[in-house]
Amino acid sequence: MKTNSWESKMGFIATLLSVALMSCNSTVTEPTSSLKDAYQGRFLVGTALNKSHNYGNDTLGISLIKQHFNSIVAENCMKSMHIQPTEGVFFFEEADKFVEFGEANGMFIVGHTLVWHSQAPAWLFVDENGADVSREVMIERMRNHIHTVVGRYKGRVDGWDVVNEAIMDDGSWRNTKFFEIIGDDYIKLAFQFAHEADPDAELYYNDYAMSMEGKRKGVVELVKQLQAEGIRIDGIGMQGHMGMDHPDIGEFEKSIQAYAALGVNVMITEMDITLLPFPGEETAEVSLSAAYQEKMNPYAAGLPDDIAAAWEQRYTDYFQLFLKYSDQISRVTLWGLTDADTWRNDWPMKGRTDYPLLFDRQYQPKQVVQKLIELTENKE
Ligand code: GLA
């Protein structure tokens, strides 16, 4: 009907105007330094590279990455379902480009991830009849995967997330297929295989919810056990997928202290701070999914100033904490570059509009970038 189409046109124009106004507000002048230069001597500042970065399509993104970051991690292309989709058939093209980009730009390159229950190909755990393989076969598949992938990038990838998300929030071991089939020496074996394949590469354990008391205890115990057995482990990655109310910064600090006390590096490996409400209890468990609801997508037309300010404060509080522990923290990596391509827009609910990263949808540095740079000037 006529009225409806007139109304919808007016609505469309109003939305355009409000988006334009919001983006004017959020556009800030160029920061006085770059993140990597500001944090030089404190810790590396990293970001995760996606397919468009790896293949050189996102040219604006690539120039920001070169400007602000001195470390990169592979967002997806090194996960087992991508790199060995079929047994014995490795797809190295994208990972090769990722590594070449890091080398060409003198960056600290992190491989992610060798052993993870998620984003793993179905064949990995079963025989031709679909039954679980034996312990021996599983160990051999894990060994072959790790040797082939780590071996290919020997001397080129600086550090590997060897095992991802093996400990539950209460500190118990996650009942993955690796655990179920191999038993509780699978983590030790994974680290051994990675070390054999590249004796000079740094090796890490990486997980989410790392500030929770139960998980903290479980991870400390695991690392102590590996160390007691003489297994090389260089660092512990605290993923850092955060919200506005969790994790508690005091608990996060306790975990930094507990992990650093083990004599390994602490790394914040996948930082992003979501502003969206979470359906249910907040977690970074990637297997969750929920149906889209409009009310769960409150900032689709833009971000109110007070919310943006609170979010900025939370980022600066955390970076202040990281600076306090810069002798123990070797790297802080953001999980992505701009708000346009963050996983947060689609998880656990598809199609939302989130603002968790340091660069906006127009590739502009948010005001927080300058604030994070200024933090480094206040530290004596
Ligand atoms: C976990 C993984 C990452 C990524 C995120 C969600 O944190 O370690 O590789 O998949 O989930 O994108």
Coordinates of C-alpha atoms and ligand atoms in Angstrom, one line a residue:
M1 CA 0.0 0.0 0.0
K2 CA 1.0 3.6 -0.6
T3 CA 1.2 4.7 3.0
N4 CA 3.2 1.7 3.9
S5 CA 5.8 2.2 1.2
W6 CA 6.0 6.0 2.2
E7 CA 6.5 5.0 5.8
S8 CA 9.1 2.4 5.0
K9 CA 11.0 4.9 2.9
M10 CA 11.0 7.4 5.7
G11 CA 12.1 4.7 8.1
F12 CA 14.9 3.7 5.8
I13 CA 16.0 7.4 5.5
A14 CA 15.9 7.8 9.3
T15 CA 18.0 4.6 9.7
L16 CA 20.5 5.9 7.1
L17 CA 20.8 9.2 8.9
S18 CA 21.3 7.6 12.3
V19 CA 23.9 5.2 11.0
A20 CA 25.7 8.2 9.3
L21 CA 25.6 10.2 12.6
M22 CA 26.8 7.3 14.6
S23 CA 29.7 6.7 12.2
C24 CA 30.6 10.4 12.4
N25 CA 30.7 10.1 16.1
S26 CA 32.8 7.0 16.1
T27 CA 35.3 8.3 13.5
V28 CA 38.4 9.5 15.4
T29 CA 41.6 11.1 14.3
E30 CA 44.5 8.9 13.4
P31 CA 46.2 7.6 16.6
T32 CA 49.5 9.2 17.6
S33 CA 51.4 5.9 17.3
S34 CA 50.6 2.3 16.4
L35 CA 49.7 -0.4 18.9
K36 CA 52.8 -2.4 18.2
D37 CA 55.1 0.5 18.6
A38 CA 53.4 1.7 21.8
Y39 CA 53.7 -1.7 23.4
Q40 CA 57.2 -2.4 22.1
G41 CA 59.3 -3.8 24.9
R42 CA 56.1 -4.8 26.9
F43 CA 54.5 -7.5 24.8
L44 CA 53.6 -8.4 21.2
V45 CA 50.3 -7.2 19.9
G46 CA 48.6 -9.6 17.6
T47 CA 45.6 -10.2 15.5
A48 CA 43.9 -13.2 13.8
L49 CA 44.0 -13.4 10.0
N50 CA 41.0 -14.6 8.1
K51 CA 40.7 -15.9 4.5
S52 CA 40.4 -12.4 2.9
H53 CA 43.6 -11.4 4.7
N54 CA 45.5 -14.5 3.8
Y55 CA 44.5 -14.3 0.1
G56 CA 45.3 -10.6 0.0
N57 CA 41.7 -9.5 -0.9
D58 CA 41.1 -7.3 2.1
T59 CA 43.6 -4.6 1.2
L60 CA 42.4 -2.1 3.8
G61 CA 42.5 -4.7 6.5
I62 CA 46.0 -5.8 5.4
S63 CA 47.4 -2.3 5.7
L64 CA 45.9 -1.9 9.2
I65 CA 47.4 -5.2 10.2
K66 CA 50.9 -4.1 9.0
Q67 CA 50.5 -0.8 10.8
H68 CA 49.4 -2.0 14.2
F69 CA 50.4 -5.6 14.8
N70 CA 53.6 -7.5 15.1
S71 CA 52.1 -11.0 15.6
I72 CA 49.5 -13.0 13.7
V73 CA 47.6 -16.1 14.3
A74 CA 45.6 -18.2 11.9
E75 CA 41.9 -17.8 12.6
N76 CA 40.8 -20.9 10.8
C77 CA 43.1 -22.1 8.0
M78 CA 45.3 -24.3 10.3
K79 CA 42.5 -26.1 12.1
S80 CA 42.5 -29.8 11.3
M81 CA 39.2 -29.8 9.3
H82 CA 40.7 -27.2 7.0
I83 CA 44.3 -28.4 6.7
Q84 CA 43.6 -32.2 6.6
P85 CA 40.0 -32.5 5.4
T86 CA 40.5 -36.0 4.2
E87 CA 43.0 -38.5 5.7
G88 CA 46.4 -37.9 4.1
V89 CA 45.2 -35.0 1.9
F90 CA 46.6 -31.8 3.2
F91 CA 45.4 -28.4 2.0
F92 CA 48.3 -26.0 2.7
E93 CA 47.6 -23.3 0.2
E94 CA 46.0 -20.8 2.6
A95 CA 48.2 -21.6 5.5
D96 CA 51.3 -21.1 3.3
K97 CA 50.0 -17.6 2.4
F98 CA 49.4 -16.8 6.0
V99 CA 53.0 -17.8 6.9
E100 CA 54.5 -16.0 4.0
F101 CA 52.6 -12.8 5.0
G102 CA 54.0 -13.0 8.5
E103 CA 57.5 -13.6 7.3
A104 CA 57.4 -10.8 4.7
N105 CA 56.4 -8.4 7.5
G106 CA 58.7 -9.7 10.2
M107 CA 55.9 -10.8 12.4
F108 CA 55.8 -13.4 15.2
I109 CA 53.7 -16.2 13.7
V110 CA 51.4 -18.4 15.8
G111 CA 49.9 -21.6 14.4
H112 CA 46.5 -22.5 15.7
T113 CA 45.7 -25.2 16.5
L114 CA 46.9 -28.8 16.4
V115 CA 44.7 -30.8 18.7
W116 CA 41.2 -29.5 19.2
H117 CA 37.9 -31.5 19.5
S118 CA 36.0 -28.8 17.5
Q119 CA 36.5 -28.0 13.8
A120 CA 38.1 -31.4 13.4
P121 CA 37.2 -33.6 10.4
A122 CA 34.9 -36.5 11.1
W123 CA 37.3 -39.1 9.6
L124 CA 39.9 -38.3 12.3
F125 CA 38.4 -40.5 14.9
V126 CA 36.7 -43.3 13.1
D127 CA 37.4 -46.3 10.9
E128 CA 35.8 -47.1 7.5
N129 CA 32.8 -48.5 9.4
G130 CA 32.3 -45.4 11.5
A131 CA 33.5 -47.1 14.7
D132 CA 36.1 -45.4 16.9
V133 CA 39.6 -46.2 15.9
S134 CA 42.0 -48.0 18.3
R135 CA 44.3 -46.1 20.7
E136 CA 47.3 -47.0 18.4
V137 CA 45.6 -45.7 15.3
M138 CA 44.5 -42.5 17.0
I139 CA 48.0 -41.9 18.3
E140 CA 49.4 -42.5 14.8
R141 CA 46.9 -40.1 13.2
M142 CA 47.6 -37.4 15.8
R143 CA 51.4 -37.9 15.3
N144 CA 51.1 -37.8 11.5
H145 CA 48.9 -34.7 11.6
I146 CA 51.3 -32.8 14.0
H147 CA 54.5 -34.0 12.3
T148 CA 53.2 -33.0 8.8
V149 CA 51.8 -29.6 9.8
V150 CA 54.5 -28.5 12.2
G151 CA 57.2 -30.1 10.0
R152 CA 56.1 -28.1 7.0
Y153 CA 56.5 -24.8 8.8
K154 CA 59.6 -25.8 10.8
G155 CA 61.7 -22.7 11.6
R156 CA 59.0 -20.4 10.2
V157 CA 56.0 -20.6 12.6
D158 CA 57.3 -19.3 16.0
G159 CA 54.8 -20.9 18.3
W160 CA 51.9 -23.4 18.2
D161 CA 48.7 -23.7 20.2
V162 CA 49.3 -27.5 20.5
V163 CA 46.2 -28.3 22.5
N164 CA 43.1 -26.2 22.6
E165 CA 40.3 -26.4 25.2
A166 CA 41.0 -29.7 26.9
I167 CA 40.0 -28.7 30.4
M168 CA 36.4 -28.0 31.6
D169 CA 35.5 -25.1 33.7
D170 CA 35.5 -27.2 36.8
G171 CA 39.1 -28.4 36.1
S172 CA 38.2 -31.9 35.0
W173 CA 39.4 -33.1 31.6
R174 CA 37.0 -32.6 28.7
N175 CA 35.8 -35.9 27.4
T176 CA 36.9 -35.4 23.8
K177 CA 37.5 -38.2 21.3
F178 CA 41.3 -37.7 21.8
F179 CA 40.8 -38.3 25.6
E180 CA 38.3 -41.1 25.1
I181 CA 40.3 -43.1 22.6
I182 CA 43.9 -42.4 23.7
G183 CA 43.5 -41.7 27.4
D184 CA 45.1 -39.1 29.6
D185 CA 48.5 -39.2 28.0
Y186 CA 47.2 -37.6 24.8
I187 CA 48.2 -34.1 25.7
K188 CA 51.7 -35.2 26.7
L189 CA 52.0 -37.1 23.4
A190 CA 50.7 -34.1 21.4
F191 CA 53.4 -31.8 22.9
Q192 CA 56.1 -34.4 22.3
F193 CA 55.1 -34.8 18.7
A194 CA 55.1 -31.1 18.1
H195 CA 58.5 -30.8 19.8
E196 CA 59.9 -33.6 17.6
A197 CA 58.7 -31.9 14.5
D198 CA 60.2 -28.5 15.3
P199 CA 62.5 -28.5 18.4
D200 CA 62.8 -24.7 18.3
A201 CA 59.1 -23.8 18.1
E202 CA 57.4 -22.5 21.3
L203 CA 54.5 -24.7 22.4
Y204 CA 51.4 -23.6 24.2
Y205 CA 48.3 -24.8 25.9
N206 CA 45.3 -22.6 25.1
D207 CA 41.8 -22.4 26.6
Y208 CA 38.8 -20.1 27.4
A209 CA 37.3 -19.2 30.8
M210 CA 40.9 -19.4 32.1
S211 CA 40.1 -17.0 35.0
M212 CA 37.7 -19.5 36.6
E213 CA 39.0 -21.0 39.7
G214 CA 38.3 -24.6 38.7
K215 CA 39.8 -24.3 35.3
R216 CA 42.8 -22.4 36.8
K217 CA 43.5 -25.3 39.1
G218 CA 43.0 -27.9 36.4
V219 CA 45.4 -26.1 34.0
V220 CA 48.0 -25.5 36.7
E221 CA 47.9 -29.2 37.5
L222 CA 48.1 -30.2 33.8
V223 CA 51.1 -28.0 33.2
K224 CA 52.9 -29.1 36.4
Q225 CA 52.4 -32.7 35.3
L226 CA 53.9 -32.0 31.8
Q227 CA 56.8 -30.2 33.4
A228 CA 57.4 -33.0 35.9
E229 CA 57.6 -35.4 32.9
G230 CA 60.1 -33.2 31.1
I231 CA 57.7 -32.1 28.3
R232 CA 58.4 -28.8 26.7
I233 CA 55.7 -26.2 27.3
D234 CA 56.5 -22.5 26.8
G235 CA 53.2 -20.8 27.4
I236 CA 49.7 -20.7 28.5
G237 CA 47.1 -18.9 26.3
M238 CA 44.2 -17.3 28.0
Q239 CA 41.8 -16.8 25.1
G240 CA 40.1 -13.6 26.4
H241 CA 36.7 -13.8 24.8
M242 CA 35.1 -11.4 27.3
G243 CA 31.8 -9.7 28.0
M244 CA 31.0 -6.5 30.0
D245 CA 30.4 -8.5 33.2
H246 CA 32.7 -11.4 32.9
P247 CA 35.3 -12.4 33.5
D248 CA 35.9 -10.7 36.8
I249 CA 39.1 -8.7 36.5
G250 CA 40.4 -9.8 39.9
E251 CA 39.9 -13.4 39.0
F252 CA 41.7 -12.8 35.7
E253 CA 44.6 -11.3 37.6
K254 CA 44.8 -14.4 39.9
S255 CA 45.1 -16.6 36.9
I256 CA 47.8 -14.5 35.3
Q257 CA 49.7 -14.9 38.6
A258 CA 49.0 -18.6 38.9
Y259 CA 50.1 -19.4 35.3
A260 CA 53.2 -17.1 35.5
A261 CA 54.2 -18.9 38.7
L262 CA 54.7 -22.0 36.6
G263 CA 57.6 -20.3 34.9
V264 CA 55.9 -20.2 31.5
N265 CA 54.8 -17.2 29.4
V266 CA 51.3 -16.0 29.8
M267 CA 49.5 -14.9 26.6
I268 CA 46.1 -13.3 26.0
T269 CA 45.4 -15.1 22.7
E270 CA 41.9 -14.4 21.4
M271 CA 40.7 -11.1 23.0
D272 CA 37.4 -9.6 22.1
I273 CA 34.8 -7.9 24.3
T274 CA 31.2 -8.5 23.2
L275 CA 28.4 -6.0 23.9
L276 CA 25.6 -8.3 23.1
P277 CA 23.4 -10.1 25.6
F278 CA 24.1 -13.8 25.9
P279 CA 21.3 -16.4 25.7
G280 CA 21.8 -18.3 28.9
E281 CA 25.0 -18.5 31.0
E282 CA 27.9 -16.8 29.4
T283 CA 30.7 -19.1 28.0
A284 CA 32.9 -19.3 25.0
E285 CA 31.8 -22.9 24.2
V286 CA 31.7 -22.8 20.4
S287 CA 29.2 -25.7 20.1
L288 CA 26.3 -23.5 21.4
S289 CA 23.8 -22.0 19.1
A290 CA 20.5 -20.2 19.5
A291 CA 17.7 -18.9 17.2
Y292 CA 17.8 -15.3 16.2
Q293 CA 15.7 -12.9 18.3
E294 CA 15.4 -9.2 17.6
K295 CA 15.6 -8.3 21.3
M296 CA 18.9 -10.0 21.5
N297 CA 20.3 -7.6 18.9
P298 CA 20.0 -4.2 20.6
Y299 CA 22.7 -2.2 18.7
A300 CA 21.9 -3.0 15.1
A301 CA 21.4 0.7 14.2
G302 CA 24.4 1.9 16.2
L303 CA 26.0 2.1 19.6
P304 CA 24.8 4.6 22.2
D305 CA 27.6 6.7 23.6
D306 CA 27.3 5.6 27.2
I307 CA 27.6 1.9 26.1
A308 CA 30.6 2.7 23.9
A309 CA 32.3 4.6 26.8
A310 CA 31.8 1.7 29.3
W311 CA 33.2 -0.7 26.7
E312 CA 36.2 1.5 26.2
Q313 CA 36.8 1.6 29.9
R314 CA 36.7 -2.2 30.1
Y315 CA 39.3 -2.5 27.4
T316 CA 41.6 0.0 29.0
D317 CA 41.1 -1.7 32.4
Y318 CA 42.3 -5.0 31.0
F319 CA 45.2 -3.5 29.1
Q320 CA 46.2 -1.7 32.3
L321 CA 46.3 -5.1 34.0
F322 CA 48.3 -6.6 31.1
L323 CA 50.8 -3.7 31.4
K324 CA 51.1 -4.5 35.1
Y325 CA 52.2 -8.0 34.2
S326 CA 54.1 -7.2 31.1
D327 CA 57.1 -9.1 32.5
Q328 CA 55.0 -12.2 32.5
I329 CA 52.8 -11.6 29.5
S330 CA 54.5 -12.1 26.1
R331 CA 51.7 -11.4 23.7
V332 CA 48.1 -10.0 23.6
T333 CA 46.3 -11.0 20.5
L334 CA 42.9 -9.7 19.4
W335 CA 40.6 -12.3 17.8
G336 CA 40.1 -10.4 14.5
L337 CA 40.5 -6.9 13.1
T338 CA 37.2 -5.1 12.5
D339 CA 33.7 -5.4 13.8
A340 CA 32.6 -6.4 10.4
D341 CA 34.3 -9.8 10.4
T342 CA 34.2 -10.9 14.0
W343 CA 32.7 -14.3 14.8
R344 CA 30.7 -12.6 17.5
N345 CA 28.2 -11.3 15.0
D346 CA 27.2 -14.9 14.3
W347 CA 27.7 -16.8 17.6
P348 CA 25.8 -18.1 19.4
M349 CA 23.1 -16.4 17.3
K350 CA 23.5 -15.7 13.6
G351 CA 23.0 -12.2 12.1
R352 CA 23.6 -9.8 15.1
T353 CA 25.6 -6.6 15.1
D354 CA 28.4 -6.6 17.7
Y355 CA 31.3 -4.2 18.4
P356 CA 34.0 -6.3 20.1
L357 CA 37.2 -5.3 18.3
L358 CA 39.4 -2.2 18.1
F359 CA 38.6 -1.2 14.5
D360 CA 35.1 -0.3 13.3
R361 CA 33.2 -1.5 10.2
Q362 CA 34.8 1.3 8.1
Y363 CA 38.3 0.2 9.1
Q364 CA 38.6 3.2 11.4
P365 CA 40.5 2.8 14.6
K366 CA 38.1 3.4 17.5
Q367 CA 38.8 6.0 20.1
V368 CA 40.0 3.1 22.4
V369 CA 43.1 2.6 20.2
Q370 CA 44.4 6.0 21.2
K371 CA 43.6 5.3 24.8
L372 CA 45.4 2.0 24.8
I373 CA 48.4 3.8 23.2
E374 CA 48.3 6.5 25.9
L375 CA 48.2 3.9 28.7
T376 CA 51.8 2.9 27.7
E377 CA 52.9 6.5 28.2
N378 CA 51.7 6.6 31.8
K379 CA 53.8 3.6 32.9
E380 CA 57.1 4.6 34.4
Ligands
GLA1 C1 37.8 -20.8 20.1 C2 38.9 -21.2 19.2 C3 39.1 -20.2 18.1 C4 37.8 -19.8 17.5 C5 36.9 -19.2 18.6 C6 35.6 -18.8 18.0 O1 38.2 -19.8 21.0 O2 40.1 -21.4 19.9 O3 39.9 -20.8 17.1 O4 37.2 -20.8 16.8 O5 36.7 -20.3 19.5 O6 35.7 -18.2 16.8

